[in-house]
Tab-separated table of C-alpha atoms and ligand atoms in Angstrom:
chain	number	residue	atom	x	y	z
A	1400	UNK	CA	0.072	-0.060	-0.012
A	1401	UNK	CA	0.945	3.628	-0.228
A	1402	UNK	CA	1.466	5.573	3.086
A	1403	UNK	CA	3.034	8.653	4.425
A	1404	UNK	CA	5.441	7.504	7.120
A	1405	UNK	CA	8.671	8.520	8.979
A	1406	UNK	CA	11.783	6.602	9.934
A	1407	UNK	CA	12.910	8.966	12.519
A	1408	UNK	CA	11.395	11.942	14.600
A	1409	UNK	CA	11.898	15.421	13.313
A	1410	UNK	CA	10.421	18.266	11.292
A	1411	UNK	CA	8.044	17.934	8.423
A	1412	UNK	CA	10.833	16.745	6.188
A	1413	UNK	CA	11.041	13.372	7.829
A	1414	UNK	CA	7.670	12.412	6.278
A	1415	UNK	CA	7.993	10.174	3.316
A	1416	UNK	CA	5.356	9.014	0.775
A	1417	UNK	CA	6.221	5.351	-0.166
A	1418	UNK	CA	5.221	1.745	-0.276
A	1419	UNK	CA	4.669	-0.089	2.940
A	1420	UNK	CA	3.306	-3.600	3.549
A	1421	UNK	CA	-0.436	-3.712	3.963
A	1422	UNK	CA	-1.359	-4.701	7.474
A	1423	UNK	CA	-2.957	-8.192	8.191
A	1424	UNK	CA	-6.151	-8.132	10.343
A	1425	UNK	CA	-5.724	-10.102	13.455
A	1426	UNK	CA	-8.726	-12.107	15.019
A	1427	UNK	CA	-11.485	-9.586	15.979
A	1428	UNK	CA	-9.894	-6.920	13.646
A	1429	UNK	CA	-11.170	-5.489	10.337
A	1430	UNK	CA	-9.166	-4.219	7.498
A	1431	UNK	CA	-10.196	-0.820	6.224
A	1432	UNK	CA	-9.517	0.623	2.885
A	1433	UNK	CA	-9.171	4.310	3.935
A	1434	UNK	CA	-10.377	7.085	1.636
A	1435	UNK	CA	-9.914	10.014	4.001
A	1436	UNK	CA	-7.776	10.849	7.083
A	1437	UNK	CA	-8.004	13.929	9.214
A	1438	UNK	CA	-5.134	15.672	11.079
A	1439	UNK	CA	-4.810	16.483	14.760
A	1440	UNK	CA	-2.100	18.327	16.550
A	1441	UNK	CA	-1.154	15.133	18.047
A	1442	UNK	CA	0.229	13.962	14.733
A	1443	UNK	CA	2.885	16.690	14.723
A	1444	UNK	CA	3.741	16.030	18.379
A	1445	UNK	CA	4.228	12.381	17.618
A	1446	UNK	CA	6.322	13.191	14.551
A	1447	UNK	CA	8.619	15.398	16.578
A	1448	UNK	CA	8.565	12.856	19.476
A	1449	UNK	CA	8.943	13.232	23.245
A	1450	UNK	CA	11.163	11.823	26.014
A	1451	UNK	CA	9.690	8.276	26.705
A	1452	UNK	CA	7.853	7.856	23.459
A	1453	UNK	CA	8.871	4.576	21.932
A	1454	UNK	CA	7.634	3.766	18.428
A	1455	UNK	CA	8.177	0.748	16.129
A	1456	UNK	CA	9.598	2.591	13.075
A	1457	UNK	CA	8.701	3.400	10.615
A	1458	UNK	CA	5.653	5.085	12.092
A	1459	UNK	CA	2.447	6.137	10.340
A	1460	UNK	CA	0.702	9.256	11.771
A	1461	UNK	CA	-2.995	9.569	11.990
A	1462	UNK	CA	-5.813	8.963	14.497
A	1463	UNK	CA	-8.770	9.837	12.272
A	1464	UNK	CA	-9.862	7.821	9.192
A	1465	UNK	CA	-12.898	6.607	7.171
A	1466	UNK	CA	-13.179	4.230	4.373
A	1467	UNK	CA	-14.620	0.771	3.484
A	1468	UNK	CA	-14.335	-2.535	5.237
A	1469	UNK	CA	-12.440	-4.997	2.858
A	1470	UNK	CA	-11.634	-7.968	5.164
A	1471	UNK	CA	-12.110	-9.473	8.613
A	1472	UNK	CA	-9.372	-11.292	10.659
A	1473	UNK	CA	-10.342	-14.756	11.807
A	1474	UNK	CA	-13.189	-14.318	14.387
A	1475	UNK	CA	-12.394	-15.402	17.734
A	1476	UNK	CA	-14.725	-15.917	20.686
A	1477	UNK	CA	-11.999	-14.602	23.035
A	1478	UNK	CA	-12.410	-11.214	21.388
A	1479	UNK	CA	-16.054	-11.026	22.327
A	1480	UNK	CA	-15.966	-9.559	25.857
A	1481	UNK	CA	-18.025	-7.201	27.866
A	1482	UNK	CA	-20.466	-5.925	25.407
A	1483	UNK	CA	-17.661	-4.626	23.253
A	1484	UNK	CA	-18.156	-7.409	20.669
A	1485	UNK	CA	-17.847	-6.970	16.906
A	1486	UNK	CA	-20.861	-5.250	15.384
A	1487	UNK	CA	-22.853	-6.634	12.386
A	1488	UNK	CA	-20.440	-5.246	9.822
A	1489	UNK	CA	-19.972	-6.525	6.389
A	1490	UNK	CA	-17.327	-6.273	3.709
A	1491	UNK	CA	-18.049	-3.201	1.663
A	1492	UNK	CA	-19.580	-1.261	4.573
A	1493	UNK	CA	-18.637	2.334	4.839
A	1494	UNK	CA	-17.117	3.101	8.285
A	1495	UNK	CA	-15.379	5.608	10.294
A	1496	UNK	CA	-12.754	4.518	12.902
A	1497	UNK	CA	-12.934	5.288	16.599
A	1498	UNK	CA	-9.272	5.845	17.412
A	1499	UNK	CA	-9.653	5.434	21.193
A	1500	UNK	CA	-8.257	1.957	21.525
A	1501	UNK	CA	-9.191	0.155	24.816
A	1502	UNK	CA	-7.969	-3.388	25.452
A	1503	UNK	CA	-11.586	-4.609	25.821
A	1504	UNK	CA	-10.567	-6.741	28.758
A	1505	UNK	CA	-9.711	-4.701	31.779
A	1506	UNK	CA	-11.962	-3.625	34.468
A	1507	UNK	CA	-12.531	-0.092	33.002
A	1508	UNK	CA	-13.251	-1.449	29.366
A	1509	UNK	CA	-15.651	-3.982	30.899
A	1510	UNK	CA	-17.501	-1.189	32.632
A	1511	UNK	CA	-17.678	0.633	29.319
A	1512	UNK	CA	-15.120	3.187	30.429
A	1513	UNK	CA	-12.649	2.461	27.756
A	1514	UNK	CA	-10.827	5.719	27.769
A	1515	UNK	CA	-9.630	4.759	31.334
A	1516	UNK	CA	-8.275	1.542	30.022
A	1517	UNK	CA	-4.996	0.347	31.786
A	1518	UNK	CA	-3.626	-0.706	28.387
A	1519	UNK	CA	-4.852	2.293	26.463
A	1520	UNK	CA	-3.530	3.285	23.062
A	1521	UNK	CA	-4.475	6.062	20.494
A	1522	UNK	CA	-4.421	5.099	16.906
A	1523	UNK	CA	-1.572	6.933	15.123
A	1524	UNK	CA	0.115	7.837	18.432
A	1525	UNK	CA	1.610	4.530	19.791
A	1526	UNK	CA	0.281	2.239	16.943
A	1527	UNK	CA	0.413	2.897	13.204
A	1528	UNK	CA	-2.406	5.076	12.013
A	1529	UNK	CA	-4.377	6.329	9.036
A	1530	UNK	CA	-1.984	8.322	6.778
A	1531	UNK	CA	-2.166	5.122	4.554
A	1532	UNK	CA	-4.329	3.215	2.120
A	1533	UNK	CA	-5.195	0.507	4.675
A	1534	UNK	CA	-5.421	0.253	8.522
A	1535	UNK	CA	-6.289	-2.859	10.567
A	1536	UNK	CA	-8.266	-2.096	13.806
A	1537	UNK	CA	-10.566	-4.000	16.175
A	1538	UNK	CA	-13.922	-4.218	14.487
A	1539	UNK	CA	-15.611	-2.894	17.664
A	1540	UNK	CA	-13.870	0.373	16.964
A	1541	UNK	CA	-15.872	0.938	13.651
A	1542	UNK	CA	-19.016	2.965	13.115
A	1543	UNK	CA	-21.046	2.186	10.122
A	1544	UNK	CA	-21.704	5.162	8.002
A	1545	UNK	CA	-24.790	5.701	5.809
A	1546	UNK	CA	-24.013	5.120	2.099
A	1547	UNK	CA	-24.243	8.805	1.113
A	1548	UNK	CA	-22.179	10.111	3.954
A	1549	UNK	CA	-18.869	11.892	3.048
A	1550	UNK	CA	-15.671	10.199	4.120
A	1551	UNK	CA	-13.942	13.542	4.828
A	1552	UNK	CA	-16.737	14.677	7.069
A	1553	UNK	CA	-16.651	11.400	8.849
A	1554	UNK	CA	-12.798	11.354	9.346
A	1555	UNK	CA	-12.945	15.032	10.532
A	1556	UNK	CA	-15.538	14.250	13.241
A	1557	UNK	CA	-14.242	11.032	14.855
A	1558	UNK	CA	-11.575	12.332	17.313
A	1559	UNK	CA	-12.701	15.891	18.025
A	1560	UNK	CA	-16.456	15.408	18.541
A	1561	UNK	CA	-16.064	12.578	20.796
A	1562	UNK	CA	-13.428	14.546	22.825
A	1563	UNK	CA	-15.716	17.485	23.072
A	1564	UNK	CA	-18.830	15.525	23.851
A	1565	UNK	CA	-17.109	13.603	26.640
A	1566	UNK	CA	-15.525	16.786	28.177
A	1567	UNK	CA	-18.525	19.171	27.911
A	1568	UNK	CA	-21.407	16.813	28.409
A	1569	UNK	CA	-20.284	13.746	30.328
A	1570	UNK	CA	-17.525	15.123	32.455
A	1571	UNK	CA	-18.566	18.884	32.440
A	1572	UNK	CA	-22.315	18.234	32.828
A	1573	UNK	CA	-23.046	21.433	30.692
A	1574	UNK	CA	-26.700	22.482	30.973
A	1575	UNK	CA	-28.816	24.308	28.543
A	1576	UNK	CA	-29.315	27.462	30.833
A	1577	UNK	CA	-25.499	27.757	31.234
A	1578	UNK	CA	-22.782	29.932	29.577
A	1579	UNK	CA	-19.661	28.391	28.381
A	1580	UNK	CA	-16.465	30.107	27.457
A	1581	UNK	CA	-14.317	28.580	24.670
A	1582	UNK	CA	-10.623	29.650	24.499
A	1583	UNK	CA	-9.461	29.714	20.867
A	1584	UNK	CA	-11.608	29.886	17.750
A	1585	UNK	CA	-9.835	27.770	15.132
A	1586	UNK	CA	-9.100	24.296	16.413
A	1587	UNK	CA	-11.059	21.059	15.662
A	1588	UNK	CA	-12.085	20.367	19.371
A	1589	UNK	CA	-13.185	23.961	19.799
A	1590	UNK	CA	-15.235	24.136	16.748
A	1591	UNK	CA	-16.942	20.986	17.851
A	1592	UNK	CA	-17.334	22.432	21.404
A	1593	UNK	CA	-19.277	25.387	20.049
A	1594	UNK	CA	-21.674	23.161	18.002
A	1595	UNK	CA	-22.301	20.768	20.991
A	1596	UNK	CA	-22.890	23.609	23.333
A	1597	UNK	CA	-25.408	25.238	20.910
A	1598	UNK	CA	-26.959	21.835	20.281
A	1599	UNK	CA	-27.863	21.537	23.815
A	1600	UNK	CA	-28.960	25.228	24.150
A	1601	UNK	CA	-26.108	26.699	26.134
A	1602	UNK	CA	-24.745	30.264	25.445
A	1603	UNK	CA	-21.224	30.315	24.006
A	1604	UNK	CA	-18.597	33.079	24.629
A	1605	UNK	CA	-15.648	32.655	22.308
A	1606	UNK	CA	-12.208	34.100	22.679
A	1607	UNK	CA	-10.345	34.284	19.447
A	1608	UNK	CA	-6.961	35.500	18.025
A	1609	UNK	CA	-8.409	37.616	15.189
A	1610	UNK	CA	-11.543	38.989	13.653
A	1611	UNK	CA	-11.659	36.583	10.743
A	1612	UNK	CA	-11.737	33.480	13.007
A	1613	UNK	CA	-14.231	35.149	15.300
A	1614	UNK	CA	-16.443	35.798	12.260
A	1615	UNK	CA	-16.383	32.162	11.332
A	1616	UNK	CA	-17.061	31.059	14.854
A	1617	UNK	CA	-20.103	33.267	14.761
A	1618	UNK	CA	-21.529	31.318	11.727
A	1619	UNK	CA	-21.315	28.040	13.589
A	1620	UNK	CA	-23.145	29.683	16.587
A	1621	UNK	CA	-20.737	31.510	18.953
A	1622	UNK	CA	-22.936	34.077	20.730
A	1623	UNK	CA	-20.442	36.553	22.282
A	1624	UNK	CA	-17.118	37.187	20.438
A	1625	UNK	CA	-14.114	38.558	22.168
A	1626	UNK	CA	-10.857	39.414	20.093
A	1627	UNK	CA	-7.849	38.880	22.291
A	1628	UNK	CA	-5.704	40.908	19.874
A	1629	UNK	CA	-7.776	43.907	21.179
A	1630	UNK	CA	-8.546	42.702	24.559
A	1631	UNK	CA	-5.361	40.942	25.911
A	1632	UNK	CA	-6.836	40.797	29.429
A	1633	UNK	CA	-9.996	39.021	28.116
A	1634	UNK	CA	-11.100	37.561	31.506
A	1635	UNK	CA	-12.281	41.121	32.338
A	1636	UNK	CA	-14.177	41.296	28.885
A	1637	UNK	CA	-15.856	38.023	29.798
A	1638	UNK	CA	-16.908	39.421	33.146
A	1639	UNK	CA	-18.361	42.391	31.572
A	1640	UNK	CA	-20.220	40.421	28.808
A	1641	UNK	CA	-21.890	38.186	31.462
A	1642	UNK	CA	-23.121	41.226	33.618
A	1643	UNK	CA	-20.201	40.539	36.258
A	1644	UNK	CA	-21.471	37.016	36.913
A	1645	UNK	CA	-18.736	35.014	35.034
A	1646	UNK	CA	-19.279	31.860	32.900
A	1647	UNK	CA	-20.438	28.489	34.243
A	1648	UNK	CA	-17.724	26.571	32.454
A	1649	UNK	CA	-14.619	27.201	30.366
A	1650	UNK	CA	-13.156	24.926	27.587
A	1651	UNK	CA	-9.441	25.686	27.948
A	1652	UNK	CA	-7.146	23.324	25.775
A	1653	UNK	CA	-4.365	26.010	25.753
A	1654	UNK	CA	-3.147	25.538	29.266
A	1655	UNK	CA	-0.977	28.697	29.621
A	1656	UNK	CA	-4.226	30.667	29.765
A	1657	UNK	CA	-5.561	28.856	32.823
A	1658	UNK	CA	-5.322	31.934	35.003
A	1659	UNK	CA	-7.481	34.052	32.748
A	1660	UNK	CA	-9.850	31.121	32.401
A	1661	UNK	CA	-10.099	30.721	36.277
A	1662	UNK	CA	-10.793	34.469	36.598
A	1663	UNK	CA	-13.600	34.298	33.934
A	1664	UNK	CA	-15.467	31.605	35.848
A	1665	UNK	CA	-18.321	32.289	38.200
A	1666	UNK	CA	-18.201	30.836	41.748
A	1667	UNK	CA	-18.435	27.054	41.518
A	1668	UNK	CA	-17.481	27.004	37.965
A	1669	UNK	CA	-15.692	24.255	36.033
A	1670	UNK	CA	-12.649	24.501	33.747
A	1671	UNK	CA	-12.649	21.650	31.220
A	1672	UNK	CA	-9.442	20.610	29.552
A	1673	UNK	CA	-8.459	17.989	27.056
A	1674	UNK	CA	-5.228	19.499	25.735
A	1675	UNK	CA	-2.350	21.966	26.127
A	1676	UNK	CA	-1.559	23.612	22.781
A	1677	UNK	CA	0.160	26.510	24.678
A	1678	UNK	CA	2.593	24.121	26.368
A	1679	UNK	CA	2.308	21.573	29.219
A	1680	UNK	CA	3.513	23.466	32.334
A	1681	UNK	CA	2.361	26.768	33.715
A	1682	UNK	CA	1.501	28.311	37.187
A	1683	UNK	CA	-1.966	28.912	38.719
A	1684	UNK	CA	-2.941	30.944	41.762
A	1685	UNK	CA	-4.510	28.376	44.151
A	1686	UNK	CA	-6.463	31.010	45.991
A	1687	UNK	CA	-8.729	31.163	43.033
A	1688	UNK	CA	-9.494	27.434	43.370
A	1689	UNK	CA	-10.738	27.455	46.881
A	1690	UNK	CA	-12.045	30.950	47.328
A	1691	UNK	CA	-14.211	30.552	44.107
A	1692	UNK	CA	-15.021	26.838	44.664
A	1693	UNK	CA	-13.743	25.968	41.167
A	1694	UNK	CA	-12.965	22.605	39.526
A	1695	UNK	CA	-10.495	21.713	36.927
A	1696	UNK	CA	-11.939	18.633	34.924
A	1697	UNK	CA	-9.511	16.774	32.655
A	1698	UNK	CA	-10.352	14.007	30.123
A	1699	UNK	CA	-9.012	12.515	26.967
A	1700	UNK	CA	-11.069	10.976	24.103
A	1701	UNK	CA	-14.345	9.282	25.142
A	1702	UNK	CA	-16.028	5.969	25.520
A	1703	UNK	CA	-17.384	3.675	22.757
A	1704	UNK	CA	-20.939	4.657	24.078
A	1705	UNK	CA	-20.111	8.498	23.680
A	1706	UNK	CA	-18.539	7.922	20.353
A	1707	UNK	CA	-21.621	6.184	18.989
A	1708	UNK	CA	-23.921	8.718	20.420
A	1709	UNK	CA	-22.088	11.675	18.956
A	1710	UNK	CA	-21.496	9.950	15.546
A	1711	UNK	CA	-25.296	9.422	15.428
A	1712	UNK	CA	-25.754	13.190	15.788
A	1713	UNK	CA	-23.167	13.723	12.962
A	1714	UNK	CA	-24.692	11.475	10.505
A	1715	UNK	CA	-28.157	12.853	11.409
A	1716	UNK	CA	-26.807	16.382	10.404
A	1717	UNK	CA	-27.305	17.773	13.988
A	1718	UNK	CA	-23.737	18.327	14.309
A	1719	UNK	CA	-21.589	19.407	11.149
A	1720	UNK	CA	-17.813	18.987	11.153
A	1721	UNK	CA	-16.191	22.151	9.820
A	1722	UNK	CA	-13.728	21.357	7.082
A	1723	UNK	CA	-10.839	23.577	6.429
A	1724	UNK	CA	-8.585	22.315	3.571
A	1725	UNK	CA	-7.956	18.793	1.979
A	1726	UNK	CA	-4.562	17.759	0.783
A	1727	UNK	CA	-3.442	14.649	-1.165
A	1728	UNK	CA	-1.846	12.097	1.140
A	1729	UNK	CA	1.486	12.626	-0.345
A	1730	UNK	CA	1.410	16.284	0.863
A	1731	UNK	CA	0.773	15.463	4.511
A	1732	UNK	CA	3.931	17.618	5.464
A	1733	UNK	CA	2.317	20.706	4.017
A	1734	UNK	CA	-1.004	19.891	5.607
A	1735	UNK	CA	0.814	19.380	9.127
A	1736	UNK	CA	2.529	22.800	8.754
A	1737	UNK	CA	-0.754	24.563	8.139
A	1738	UNK	CA	-2.243	22.972	11.276
A	1739	UNK	CA	0.787	23.655	13.491
A	1740	UNK	CA	0.895	27.424	12.589
A	1741	UNK	CA	-2.930	27.560	13.378
A	1742	UNK	CA	-3.759	28.729	9.849
A	1743	UNK	CA	-6.738	26.552	9.796
A	1744	UNK	CA	-10.435	26.967	10.858
A	1745	UNK	CA	-11.811	23.599	11.346
A	1746	UNK	CA	-10.324	20.205	10.166
A	1747	UNK	CA	-7.641	19.623	7.732
A	1748	UNK	CA	-8.138	16.264	5.879
A	1749	UNK	CA	-6.008	14.054	3.528
A	1750	UNK	CA	-7.418	12.471	0.380
A	1751	UNK	CA	-6.219	8.937	0.146
A	1752	UNK	CA	-5.734	7.645	-3.477
B	251	ZN	ZN1	-8.943	-1.903	28.863
């Protein structure tokens, strides 16, 4: 098969478009002929590597992918555990992959909480991913798409919508009468968060780096727009916009902005986080935590149940992935550069030949 892969960590130049053996599906797995992949910032972090990350080289980036089932590994009763068994898929079915790979056997997977799995993997992070013509994944990870549903829309949805849904709805318990602040207007998780918050009826306050991104955020439902290039101390602007009450919840996947986010919350508010695009380490003032009764709630990805729930809303058209640009698979390096420089609004996808 054709794949874009890398033999050593480094900049975009380490990515090579070349032939690589097609994976063989193991028992319980399905082989998917991919038609579209979507990018995530994680792809670039994995390409660059970090201390302790050990990969079997060459590595193939990519958590998100959609395509058609072309084969199944030998079925095995041992793979059918805890309600996570293979669905009724057939060769030829159009599918999107859930990249949150639980083992299917540990106490958390058996309780349906597979993003807490003790042997957890993310497709494309620690195992080879979707920047390729084929991927072999456990069949339970596949969601069957309607025949007319676009592969790029599906690939663009898989990681970010489940992540945003689990954080906002399941962990964050966001309610229809509440106001949520979203820090950053361009990224995939944040555009998904705007749509999910609006879907349940909440008010959305959006902090963006420039007027163009905020204008786009408005078109997908953001109610109150704050331009941080004009309001560097945006927590004050949030306070003013909410009649000095503060917001009920903040989606902050930047990290280095936590102090502003904590200031923008009402008493008893929650800060929700699923990432750290601004860097992993920063200081917070603990007095805000106890004096304002605040909570910081972290999560990663979602459960198989959440994934199916949010994909049902995607295929029903209730939530619509925002697509930025599509590149051919062989131009993955250019695509990653666009993402890393935050030039996108919504998801960047790869067209797989
Ligand atoms: Zn597990």
